[in-house]
Each structure stands twice: as C-alpha cells, then as structure tokens.
C-alpha positions in Angstrom: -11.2 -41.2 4.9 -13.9 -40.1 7.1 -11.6 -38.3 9.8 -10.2 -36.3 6.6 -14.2 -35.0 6.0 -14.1 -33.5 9.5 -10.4 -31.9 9.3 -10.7 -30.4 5.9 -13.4 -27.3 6.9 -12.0 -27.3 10.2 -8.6 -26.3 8.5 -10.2 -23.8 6.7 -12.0 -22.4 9.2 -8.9 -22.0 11.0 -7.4 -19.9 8.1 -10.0 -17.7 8.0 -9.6 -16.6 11.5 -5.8 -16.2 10.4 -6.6 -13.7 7.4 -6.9 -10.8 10.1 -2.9 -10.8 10.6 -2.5 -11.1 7.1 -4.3 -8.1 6.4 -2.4 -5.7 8.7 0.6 -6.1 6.0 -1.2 -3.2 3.9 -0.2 0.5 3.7 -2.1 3.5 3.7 -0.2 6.8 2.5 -1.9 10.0 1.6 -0.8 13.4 1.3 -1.9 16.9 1.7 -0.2 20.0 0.0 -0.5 23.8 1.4 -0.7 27.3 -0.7 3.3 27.2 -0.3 3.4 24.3 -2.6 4.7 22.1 0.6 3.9 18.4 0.5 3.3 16.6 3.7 3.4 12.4 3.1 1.4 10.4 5.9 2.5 6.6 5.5 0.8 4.3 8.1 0.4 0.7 8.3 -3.4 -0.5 8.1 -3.6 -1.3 11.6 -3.0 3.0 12.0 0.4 2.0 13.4 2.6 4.9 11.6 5.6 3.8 9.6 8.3 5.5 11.4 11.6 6.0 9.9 10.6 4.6 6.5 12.5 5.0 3.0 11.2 7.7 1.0 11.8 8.1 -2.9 10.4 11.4 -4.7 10.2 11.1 -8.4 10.0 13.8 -10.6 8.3 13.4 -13.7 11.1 14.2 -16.2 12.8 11.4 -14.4 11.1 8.7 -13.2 14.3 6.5 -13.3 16.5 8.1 -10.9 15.0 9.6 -7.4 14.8 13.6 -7.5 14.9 13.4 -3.4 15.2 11.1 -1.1 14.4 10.9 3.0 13.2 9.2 6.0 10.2 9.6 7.3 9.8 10.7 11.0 8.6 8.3 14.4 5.1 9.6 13.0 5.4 8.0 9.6 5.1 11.4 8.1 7.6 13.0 5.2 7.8 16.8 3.8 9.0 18.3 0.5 8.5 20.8 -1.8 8.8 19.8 -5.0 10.4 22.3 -8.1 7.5 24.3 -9.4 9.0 24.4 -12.5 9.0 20.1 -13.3 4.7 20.3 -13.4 3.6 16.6 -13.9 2.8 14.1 -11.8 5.7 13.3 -8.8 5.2 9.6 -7.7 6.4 9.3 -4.3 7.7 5.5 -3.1 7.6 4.8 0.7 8.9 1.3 2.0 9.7 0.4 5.3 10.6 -4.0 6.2 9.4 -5.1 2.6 6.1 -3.2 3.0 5.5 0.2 0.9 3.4 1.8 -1.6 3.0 4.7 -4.4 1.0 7.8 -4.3 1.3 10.3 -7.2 1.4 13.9 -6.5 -0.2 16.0 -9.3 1.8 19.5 -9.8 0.2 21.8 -12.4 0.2 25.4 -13.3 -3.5 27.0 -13.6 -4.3 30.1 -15.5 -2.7 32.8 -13.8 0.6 30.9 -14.1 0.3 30.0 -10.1 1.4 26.3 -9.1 -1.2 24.1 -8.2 -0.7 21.0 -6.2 -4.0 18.4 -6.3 -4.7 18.9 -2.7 -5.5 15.3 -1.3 -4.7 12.2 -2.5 -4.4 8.6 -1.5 -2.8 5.2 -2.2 -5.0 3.0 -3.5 -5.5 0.0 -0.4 -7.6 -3.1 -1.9 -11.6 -2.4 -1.4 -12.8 -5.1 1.4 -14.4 -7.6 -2.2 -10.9 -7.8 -2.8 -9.9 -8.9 0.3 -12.2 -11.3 1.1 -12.1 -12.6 -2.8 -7.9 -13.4 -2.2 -8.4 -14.7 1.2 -11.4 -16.7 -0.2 -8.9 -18.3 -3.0 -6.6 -18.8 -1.0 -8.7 -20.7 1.5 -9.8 -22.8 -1.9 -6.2 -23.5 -2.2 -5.5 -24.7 0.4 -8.2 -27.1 0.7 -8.1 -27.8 -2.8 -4.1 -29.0 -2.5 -5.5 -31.0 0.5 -7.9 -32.8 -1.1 -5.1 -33.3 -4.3 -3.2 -35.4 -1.6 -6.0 -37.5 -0.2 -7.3 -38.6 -3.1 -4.0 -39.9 -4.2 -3.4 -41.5 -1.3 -6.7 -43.4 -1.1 
C-alpha cells in the first residue's frame, strides 16, 4: 500500500505537465470586415499555427440549416466573403479542419441612412485560463480518484 502513496501524486504530477499538449487542440477565429462589406475569417490553432486549407460553412440567418457558402481556407488559415446585404442578421460562420473548429457570428445590420453595417471585429469565444485550469484540475481528480477506486478494492 505504501508504494501506491508515492505513485498516486507522482501520476498526477505527470499529467499536469501533459495538459500543455492538450491545450493546443483549441481554435482561435476572428474576423474583420471593410467599408465594402468584405469579410476576412482568420482561423488559427492556439499554438498561432494557422489552419490552412480548413472547411468553411457561411450561414445566413434566414437559413441556418443549409450553408449560404461554402470554401476552404488558404495555407494562412484565412477565408473571404461578402455576404448579401440584403439577408441583415447575424451570419455564423463554421470553420473545422481534423476534428477541430469553431463558430464566430458575423453581425450584418443596416444603420440609419440605410448603409450596411458589418460589426467590425469579433472573436470566437476560446475558454478564459480558470477554465482551463478548472477541467484539467478535474480531470487530474479523476484520474486519481479512479486510482484510488481500484486500490482500495484491491486491498
């Protein structure tokens, strides 16, 4: 029983230092839109590594079941379209590339001269850093929780 003591928060030390690759799995995407209503899509891994060649799903929002546009983004994970002045809403924009993606939502409104206007920057929303360190914390607990489920009914 006593080797078991030692192992236990030497195993979860371990994982900890193993929770840095796990966290590179996120995605980043954020946009930008110009006075010509053009919207540029900037997908990147959260290492900075840019998704190249990733799937790209526009949805407009009188039709959020079936893609308005679809595309690839280029070898610098970035994507461009110009969406239909007259759908105003909010355009949700899917980007997935090897079982990793995300959603931004593109707002497209008209102000009061009747000119289109795009809401200028936006982001995904990535978890804050409490959030990663609170799943990596559970799942530490976890695992050394399961571990010491198996000891005890062994002893």
């Amino acid at each position: 029983m006593n080797k078991w003591v030692l192992r236990i928060p030497i195993i979860g030390l371990l994982s900890l230092v193993f929770l840095s690759s796990v966290s590179a799995h996120g995605v980043e995407i954020s946009y930008t839109a110009t006075e010509a209503i053009v919207v540029e899509i900037n997908a990147a891994f959260d290492t900075g590594e840019p998704m190249a060649e990733a799937q790209v799903a526009v949805y407009a929002p009188n039709d959020v079941a079936e893609p308005w546009m679809t595309g690839t983004a280029d070898e610098d994970g970035l994507f461009t379209f110009i969406p239909d002045p007259d759908i105003p809403g909010t355009w949700e924009v899917v980007v997935r590339q090897s079982g990793h993606g995300d959603t931004v939502y593109v707002t497209i409104d008209a102000d009061e001269t009747g000119n289109t206007v795009v809401d200028a920057s936006g982001t995904s929303n990535p978890y804050t850093p409490a959030q990663m360190i609170m799943m990596g914390a559970s799942v530490v607990w976890g695992c050394v929780g399961t571990a010491l489920y198996f000891i005890s009914r062994r002893g």
